[in-house]
């Protein structure tokens, strides 16, 4: 009996320990899972912010949201603060979600979700509100500018948070401006300024101010102003025909630019009025001569004026005779080419001939010198020039025989005696 009681006591003790350990483990697990989870939220001013608080394990403990001023917004599904912008989205033991509509910059701050356990557990979520920049405005163009004037353009935008970026464009090309940022409460006012010394090329130029901000996404604000610059006229005369001829239709166009536009333009010839108003017709900016003749030769002037000054351009007209223009003239290029070829061929011939004469002259002088070394007279020198002295007598006998043949030549063959070689042989034979 005692043994049975002892066994029962041990069994109960073991079961109690096991139950106690299980309860302790569950308590630890529950305390670890009973912890609120939140996330930071960023919204654009004027939109709606959803604040969510979750727990993975909750033993029927209430959740609560409070604002940066520690005012309770919702306790469970019960609304605590009278603000029509704040609404309940979802309430359960594991989640409490509320919404704040028409969010203002003043709503920004740290919100708290509380889980009422022992002790109370909390989680923080920061609400960031982006201030939307207002549409920009360009100032500094109250009146048209004059050429050479200094102009300052300023682009201003307010209400941005964080501060917006401003970029300037002249037509499609970006230009640099000077940026200035000033805080106004919770938002910022941003200005950007550009300084210009305008000229006539700026007349009609479009200056655009572009405001970029994270709250605007890919659709930035922008505003454009077109610059108007006044400047004196610029005049140029353009002719319709390059070579004006008698009998042709001819037009001179007076191209005048200026702001204000110079109207009208005035045409004169040689400092006076147009002499033939029947043939010389002024239409707007154009001077038309219906039929050209030689009397139209002269200097024509176009003059244009506006409030800022006067300018002019001149054109000297010379009317050509069409018959003179059609007569063919000498082809100077062809003549020059032929002359160049002839000169080249002549020079080449002179050079070749000179080299030939110089070469044969040297050979003749060399042979003559060889024959004259031991000759007592000129004839002997010539004989010696064609051979040496040892064969002189042999050649003499040859020449004597040739001379006898010459004496017996018939009259019709005497012409051959004029041959220089035969005459030399004859002379040497009779010597």
PDB file of C-alpha atoms in Angstrom, residues 5-218:
ATOM      1  CA  UNK A   5       1.152   5.657  -2.756  1.00  0.00           C
ATOM      2  CA  UNK A   6       4.812   6.397  -3.386  1.00  0.00           C
ATOM      3  CA  UNK A   7       4.501   5.494  -7.070  1.00  0.00           C
ATOM      4  CA  UNK A   8       1.437   7.709  -7.454  1.00  0.00           C
ATOM      5  CA  UNK A   9       3.283  10.626  -5.843  1.00  0.00           C
ATOM      6  CA  UNK A  10       6.221  10.270  -8.206  1.00  0.00           C
ATOM      7  CA  UNK A  11       3.887  10.092 -11.208  1.00  0.00           C
ATOM      8  CA  UNK A  12       1.993  13.222 -10.193  1.00  0.00           C
ATOM      9  CA  UNK A  13       5.230  15.088  -9.570  1.00  0.00           C
ATOM     10  CA  UNK A  14       6.582  14.186 -12.994  1.00  0.00           C
ATOM     11  CA  UNK A  15       3.369  15.254 -14.722  1.00  0.00           C
ATOM     12  CA  UNK A  16       3.385  18.568 -12.851  1.00  0.00           C
ATOM     13  CA  UNK A  17       6.926  19.320 -13.877  1.00  0.00           C
ATOM     14  CA  UNK A  18       6.140  18.499 -17.521  1.00  0.00           C
ATOM     15  CA  UNK A  19       3.026  20.677 -17.514  1.00  0.00           C
ATOM     16  CA  UNK A  20       4.943  23.550 -15.905  1.00  0.00           C
ATOM     17  CA  UNK A  21       7.751  23.365 -18.475  1.00  0.00           C
ATOM     18  CA  UNK A  22       5.225  23.309 -21.342  1.00  0.00           C
ATOM     19  CA  UNK A  23       3.452  26.331 -19.943  1.00  0.00           C
ATOM     20  CA  UNK A  24       6.756  28.168 -19.570  1.00  0.00           C
ATOM     21  CA  UNK A  25       7.710  27.396 -23.190  1.00  0.00           C
ATOM     22  CA  UNK A  26       4.332  28.593 -24.486  1.00  0.00           C
ATOM     23  CA  UNK A  27       4.640  31.766 -22.459  1.00  0.00           C
ATOM     24  CA  UNK A  28       8.076  32.494 -23.886  1.00  0.00           C
ATOM     25  CA  UNK A  29       6.886  31.755 -27.411  1.00  0.00           C
ATOM     26  CA  UNK A  30       3.837  33.966 -26.981  1.00  0.00           C
ATOM     27  CA  UNK A  31       5.883  36.824 -25.580  1.00  0.00           C
ATOM     28  CA  UNK A  32       8.243  36.642 -28.551  1.00  0.00           C
ATOM     29  CA  UNK A  33       5.392  36.582 -31.119  1.00  0.00           C
ATOM     30  CA  UNK A  34       3.385  39.296 -29.378  1.00  0.00           C
ATOM     31  CA  UNK A  35       5.320  42.214 -30.802  1.00  0.00           C
ATOM     32  CA  UNK A  36       3.769  44.875 -33.145  1.00  0.00           C
ATOM     33  CA  UNK A  37       5.292  45.321 -36.608  1.00  0.00           C
ATOM     34  CA  UNK A  38       5.008  48.588 -38.596  1.00  0.00           C
ATOM     35  CA  UNK A  39       6.566  50.223 -41.688  1.00  0.00           C
ATOM     36  CA  UNK A  40       7.499  53.796 -42.586  1.00  0.00           C
ATOM     37  CA  UNK A  41       5.181  55.491 -45.078  1.00  0.00           C
ATOM     38  CA  UNK A  42       5.873  58.242 -47.665  1.00  0.00           C
ATOM     39  CA  UNK A  43       3.021  60.035 -49.408  1.00  0.00           C
ATOM     40  CA  UNK A  44       2.495  63.155 -51.473  1.00  0.00           C
ATOM     41  CA  UNK A  45       0.739  66.092 -49.902  1.00  0.00           C
ATOM     42  CA  UNK A  46      -2.992  65.883 -50.530  1.00  0.00           C
ATOM     43  CA  UNK A  47      -3.072  62.116 -51.024  1.00  0.00           C
ATOM     44  CA  UNK A  48      -4.077  59.314 -48.557  1.00  0.00           C
ATOM     45  CA  UNK A  49      -1.725  57.520 -46.151  1.00  0.00           C
ATOM     46  CA  UNK A  50      -2.474  53.996 -44.837  1.00  0.00           C
ATOM     47  CA  UNK A  51      -0.875  53.083 -41.486  1.00  0.00           C
ATOM     48  CA  UNK A  52      -0.770  49.335 -40.709  1.00  0.00           C
ATOM     49  CA  UNK A  53       0.215  47.535 -37.483  1.00  0.00           C
ATOM     50  CA  UNK A  54       0.471  43.694 -37.343  1.00  0.00           C
ATOM     51  CA  UNK A  55       1.305  40.977 -34.803  1.00  0.00           C
ATOM     52  CA  UNK A  56       2.027  37.315 -35.514  1.00  0.00           C
ATOM     53  CA  UNK A  57       0.542  36.090 -32.178  1.00  0.00           C
ATOM     54  CA  UNK A  58      -2.021  37.812 -30.031  1.00  0.00           C
ATOM     55  CA  UNK A  59      -3.864  36.426 -27.001  1.00  0.00           C
ATOM     56  CA  UNK A  60      -6.828  38.780 -27.426  1.00  0.00           C
ATOM     57  CA  UNK A  61      -4.782  41.886 -26.569  1.00  0.00           C
ATOM     58  CA  UNK A  62      -5.890  45.215 -28.088  1.00  0.00           C
ATOM     59  CA  UNK A  63      -3.870  47.297 -30.592  1.00  0.00           C
ATOM     60  CA  UNK A  64      -3.740  51.100 -30.616  1.00  0.00           C
ATOM     61  CA  UNK A  65      -2.545  53.838 -33.011  1.00  0.00           C
ATOM     62  CA  UNK A  66      -1.450  57.273 -31.772  1.00  0.00           C
ATOM     63  CA  UNK A  67      -0.194  60.352 -33.636  1.00  0.00           C
ATOM     64  CA  UNK A  68       3.117  62.292 -33.188  1.00  0.00           C
ATOM     65  CA  UNK A  69       1.425  64.329 -30.426  1.00  0.00           C
ATOM     66  CA  UNK A  70       0.692  61.022 -28.597  1.00  0.00           C
ATOM     67  CA  UNK A  71      -3.042  61.457 -29.148  1.00  0.00           C
ATOM     68  CA  UNK A  72      -4.880  58.139 -29.539  1.00  0.00           C
ATOM     69  CA  UNK A  73      -6.390  57.773 -32.965  1.00  0.00           C
ATOM     70  CA  UNK A  74      -7.912  54.284 -32.709  1.00  0.00           C
ATOM     71  CA  UNK A  75      -8.029  51.769 -29.862  1.00  0.00           C
ATOM     72  CA  UNK A  76      -8.966  48.554 -31.511  1.00  0.00           C
ATOM     73  CA  UNK A  77     -11.954  49.383 -33.655  1.00  0.00           C
ATOM     74  CA  UNK A  78     -12.907  52.342 -31.470  1.00  0.00           C
ATOM     75  CA  UNK A  79     -12.167  55.846 -32.839  1.00  0.00           C
ATOM     76  CA  UNK A  80     -10.687  58.095 -30.180  1.00  0.00           C
ATOM     77  CA  UNK A  81      -9.890  61.366 -32.047  1.00  0.00           C
ATOM     78  CA  UNK A  82     -12.508  63.423 -33.817  1.00  0.00           C
ATOM     79  CA  UNK A  83     -10.870  63.986 -37.188  1.00  0.00           C
ATOM     80  CA  UNK A  84     -12.953  63.253 -40.237  1.00  0.00           C
ATOM     81  CA  UNK A  85      -9.833  62.574 -42.303  1.00  0.00           C
ATOM     82  CA  UNK A  86      -8.915  59.543 -40.166  1.00  0.00           C
ATOM     83  CA  UNK A  87     -10.837  56.336 -40.872  1.00  0.00           C
ATOM     84  CA  UNK A  88     -10.654  52.696 -39.831  1.00  0.00           C
ATOM     85  CA  UNK A  89      -9.648  50.332 -42.640  1.00  0.00           C
ATOM     86  CA  UNK A  90      -9.253  46.968 -40.838  1.00  0.00           C
ATOM     87  CA  UNK A  91      -9.325  45.863 -37.189  1.00  0.00           C
ATOM     88  CA  UNK A  92      -8.623  42.361 -35.807  1.00  0.00           C
ATOM     89  CA  UNK A  93      -6.528  40.688 -33.083  1.00  0.00           C
ATOM     90  CA  UNK A  94      -3.597  40.548 -35.523  1.00  0.00           C
ATOM     91  CA  UNK A  95      -3.942  43.820 -37.495  1.00  0.00           C
ATOM     92  CA  UNK A  96      -5.014  47.417 -37.066  1.00  0.00           C
ATOM     93  CA  UNK A  97      -4.983  49.604 -40.213  1.00  0.00           C
ATOM     94  CA  UNK A  98      -6.157  53.207 -40.413  1.00  0.00           C
ATOM     95  CA  UNK A  99      -6.150  55.780 -43.231  1.00  0.00           C
ATOM     96  CA  UNK A 100      -5.460  59.527 -43.208  1.00  0.00           C
ATOM     97  CA  UNK A 101      -6.904  61.311 -46.232  1.00  0.00           C
ATOM     98  CA  UNK A 102      -5.866  64.711 -47.642  1.00  0.00           C
ATOM     99  CA  UNK A 103      -2.533  64.460 -45.903  1.00  0.00           C
ATOM    100  CA  UNK A 104      -0.980  67.804 -45.005  1.00  0.00           C
ATOM    101  CA  UNK A 105       2.641  68.667 -44.208  1.00  0.00           C
ATOM    102  CA  UNK A 106       1.568  69.032 -40.576  1.00  0.00           C
ATOM    103  CA  UNK A 107       0.663  65.311 -40.485  1.00  0.00           C
ATOM    104  CA  UNK A 108       4.302  64.348 -40.923  1.00  0.00           C
ATOM    105  CA  UNK A 109       5.958  62.724 -37.935  1.00  0.00           C
ATOM    106  CA  UNK A 110       6.402  59.535 -35.920  1.00  0.00           C
ATOM    107  CA  UNK A 111       3.279  57.424 -35.305  1.00  0.00           C
ATOM    108  CA  UNK A 112       3.117  54.709 -32.592  1.00  0.00           C
ATOM    109  CA  UNK A 113       1.398  51.327 -32.566  1.00  0.00           C
ATOM    110  CA  UNK A 114       0.946  49.871 -29.071  1.00  0.00           C
ATOM    111  CA  UNK A 115       0.168  46.276 -27.982  1.00  0.00           C
ATOM    112  CA  UNK A 116      -1.285  46.278 -24.476  1.00  0.00           C
ATOM    113  CA  UNK A 117       0.504  43.343 -22.958  1.00  0.00           C
ATOM    114  CA  UNK A 118       2.344  43.352 -19.633  1.00  0.00           C
ATOM    115  CA  UNK A 119       4.493  45.335 -20.253  1.00  0.00           C
ATOM    116  CA  UNK A 120       3.096  47.335 -23.164  1.00  0.00           C
ATOM    117  CA  UNK A 121       4.993  46.797 -26.415  1.00  0.00           C
ATOM    118  CA  UNK A 122       5.275  49.516 -29.107  1.00  0.00           C
ATOM    119  CA  UNK A 123       6.515  49.985 -32.664  1.00  0.00           C
ATOM    120  CA  UNK A 124       7.258  53.283 -34.466  1.00  0.00           C
ATOM    121  CA  UNK A 125       6.375  54.250 -38.048  1.00  0.00           C
ATOM    122  CA  UNK A 126       7.480  57.555 -39.615  1.00  0.00           C
ATOM    123  CA  UNK A 127       5.071  59.301 -41.976  1.00  0.00           C
ATOM    124  CA  UNK A 128       6.895  61.443 -44.585  1.00  0.00           C
ATOM    125  CA  UNK A 129       4.834  63.990 -46.514  1.00  0.00           C
ATOM    126  CA  UNK A 130       6.235  65.346 -49.789  1.00  0.00           C
ATOM    127  CA  UNK A 131       5.375  68.963 -50.497  1.00  0.00           C
ATOM    128  CA  UNK A 132       4.284  69.491 -54.111  1.00  0.00           C
ATOM    129  CA  UNK A 133       5.939  72.541 -55.717  1.00  0.00           C
ATOM    130  CA  UNK A 134       3.602  75.154 -57.113  1.00  0.00           C
ATOM    131  CA  UNK A 135       3.637  75.936 -60.823  1.00  0.00           C
ATOM    132  CA  UNK A 136       6.595  78.211 -61.583  1.00  0.00           C
ATOM    133  CA  UNK A 137       6.436  81.833 -62.627  1.00  0.00           C
ATOM    134  CA  UNK A 138       8.947  83.796 -64.731  1.00  0.00           C
ATOM    135  CA  UNK A 139       9.453  87.471 -64.002  1.00  0.00           C
ATOM    136  CA  UNK A 140      11.623  90.126 -65.682  1.00  0.00           C
ATOM    137  CA  UNK A 141       9.855  90.461 -69.069  1.00  0.00           C
ATOM    138  CA  UNK A 142       7.472  93.286 -68.428  1.00  0.00           C
ATOM    139  CA  UNK A 143       8.345  95.036 -71.723  1.00  0.00           C
ATOM    140  CA  UNK A 144      10.280  94.371 -74.960  1.00  0.00           C
ATOM    141  CA  UNK A 145      14.040  94.647 -74.497  1.00  0.00           C
ATOM    142  CA  UNK A 146      16.320  96.658 -76.773  1.00  0.00           C
ATOM    143  CA  UNK A 147      19.412  95.237 -78.414  1.00  0.00           C
ATOM    144  CA  UNK A 148      22.401  95.466 -76.061  1.00  0.00           C
ATOM    145  CA  UNK A 149      20.241  95.741 -72.922  1.00  0.00           C
ATOM    146  CA  UNK A 150      20.910  93.651 -69.782  1.00  0.00           C
ATOM    147  CA  UNK A 151      17.931  91.451 -68.893  1.00  0.00           C
ATOM    148  CA  UNK A 152      17.426  89.331 -65.753  1.00  0.00           C
ATOM    149  CA  UNK A 153      14.921  86.466 -65.798  1.00  0.00           C
ATOM    150  CA  UNK A 154      13.802  84.883 -62.508  1.00  0.00           C
ATOM    151  CA  UNK A 155      11.841  81.644 -62.116  1.00  0.00           C
ATOM    152  CA  UNK A 156      10.128  81.064 -58.739  1.00  0.00           C
ATOM    153  CA  UNK A 157       8.306  78.077 -57.240  1.00  0.00           C
ATOM    154  CA  UNK A 158       7.054  77.555 -53.669  1.00  0.00           C
ATOM    155  CA  UNK A 159       5.637  74.796 -51.441  1.00  0.00           C
ATOM    156  CA  UNK A 160       8.161  72.089 -52.293  1.00  0.00           C
ATOM    157  CA  UNK A 161       9.471  69.637 -49.694  1.00  0.00           C
ATOM    158  CA  UNK A 162      12.284  68.797 -50.065  1.00  0.00           C
ATOM    159  CA  UNK A 163      13.461  71.764 -52.127  1.00  0.00           C
ATOM    160  CA  UNK A 164      12.731  71.444 -55.836  1.00  0.00           C
ATOM    161  CA  UNK A 165      15.274  71.650 -58.680  1.00  0.00           C
ATOM    162  CA  UNK A 166      14.984  74.330 -61.391  1.00  0.00           C
ATOM    163  CA  UNK A 167      16.499  74.057 -64.882  1.00  0.00           C
ATOM    164  CA  UNK A 168      16.588  76.694 -67.657  1.00  0.00           C
ATOM    165  CA  UNK A 169      16.389  76.086 -71.418  1.00  0.00           C
ATOM    166  CA  UNK A 170      16.894  78.506 -74.311  1.00  0.00           C
ATOM    167  CA  UNK A 171      14.836  76.890 -77.044  1.00  0.00           C
ATOM    168  CA  UNK A 172      16.163  73.292 -76.757  1.00  0.00           C
ATOM    169  CA  UNK A 173      19.577  74.079 -75.234  1.00  0.00           C
ATOM    170  CA  UNK A 174      20.066  74.103 -71.455  1.00  0.00           C
ATOM    171  CA  UNK A 175      21.544  77.227 -69.839  1.00  0.00           C
ATOM    172  CA  UNK A 176      22.858  77.561 -66.304  1.00  0.00           C
ATOM    173  CA  UNK A 177      21.060  79.641 -63.685  1.00  0.00           C
ATOM    174  CA  UNK A 178      21.809  80.770 -60.126  1.00  0.00           C
ATOM    175  CA  UNK A 179      19.701  78.873 -57.557  1.00  0.00           C
ATOM    176  CA  UNK A 180      18.433  80.259 -54.241  1.00  0.00           C
ATOM    177  CA  UNK A 181      16.506  78.242 -51.585  1.00  0.00           C
ATOM    178  CA  UNK A 182      14.551  79.716 -48.667  1.00  0.00           C
ATOM    179  CA  UNK A 183      12.586  77.802 -46.014  1.00  0.00           C
ATOM    180  CA  UNK A 184       8.976  78.874 -45.452  1.00  0.00           C
ATOM    181  CA  UNK A 185       7.592  76.876 -42.546  1.00  0.00           C
ATOM    182  CA  UNK A 186       7.676  73.180 -43.421  1.00  0.00           C
ATOM    183  CA  UNK A 187       8.263  73.782 -47.179  1.00  0.00           C
ATOM    184  CA  UNK A 188      10.736  75.691 -49.351  1.00  0.00           C
ATOM    185  CA  UNK A 189      10.674  78.513 -51.882  1.00  0.00           C
ATOM    186  CA  UNK A 190      13.161  78.076 -54.732  1.00  0.00           C
ATOM    187  CA  UNK A 191      14.350  80.764 -57.180  1.00  0.00           C
ATOM    188  CA  UNK A 192      16.644  80.509 -60.191  1.00  0.00           C
ATOM    189  CA  UNK A 193      18.009  83.523 -62.082  1.00  0.00           C
ATOM    190  CA  UNK A 194      19.736  83.972 -65.445  1.00  0.00           C
ATOM    191  CA  UNK A 195      21.387  87.171 -66.702  1.00  0.00           C
ATOM    192  CA  UNK A 196      21.344  88.057 -70.416  1.00  0.00           C
ATOM    193  CA  UNK A 197      22.854  90.747 -72.633  1.00  0.00           C
ATOM    194  CA  UNK A 198      20.356  90.495 -75.446  1.00  0.00           C
ATOM    195  CA  UNK A 199      20.920  91.025 -79.158  1.00  0.00           C
ATOM    196  CA  UNK A 200      18.852  90.502 -82.288  1.00  0.00           C
ATOM    197  CA  UNK A 201      19.479  86.742 -82.214  1.00  0.00           C
ATOM    198  CA  UNK A 202      17.489  86.610 -78.946  1.00  0.00           C
ATOM    199  CA  UNK A 203      14.386  88.032 -80.606  1.00  0.00           C
ATOM    200  CA  UNK A 204      11.796  85.255 -80.571  1.00  0.00           C
ATOM    201  CA  UNK A 205      13.922  82.960 -78.389  1.00  0.00           C
ATOM    202  CA  UNK A 206      11.867  80.800 -75.996  1.00  0.00           C
ATOM    203  CA  UNK A 207      13.160  80.649 -72.406  1.00  0.00           C
ATOM    204  CA  UNK A 208      11.670  77.737 -70.438  1.00  0.00           C
ATOM    205  CA  UNK A 209      11.817  77.176 -66.659  1.00  0.00           C
ATOM    206  CA  UNK A 210      11.439  73.504 -65.674  1.00  0.00           C
ATOM    207  CA  UNK A 211      10.689  72.491 -62.046  1.00  0.00           C
ATOM    208  CA  UNK A 212      11.610  68.898 -61.146  1.00  0.00           C
ATOM    209  CA  UNK A 213      10.613  67.188 -57.877  1.00  0.00           C
ATOM    210  CA  UNK A 214      10.114  63.666 -56.540  1.00  0.00           C
ATOM    211  CA  UNK A 215       6.455  64.446 -55.916  1.00  0.00           C
ATOM    212  CA  UNK A 216       5.959  65.261 -59.628  1.00  0.00           C
ATOM    213  CA  UNK A 217       7.469  62.029 -60.925  1.00  0.00           C
ATOM    214  CA  UNK A 218       8.114  62.160 -64.660  1.00  0.00           C
TER     215      UNK A 218
END
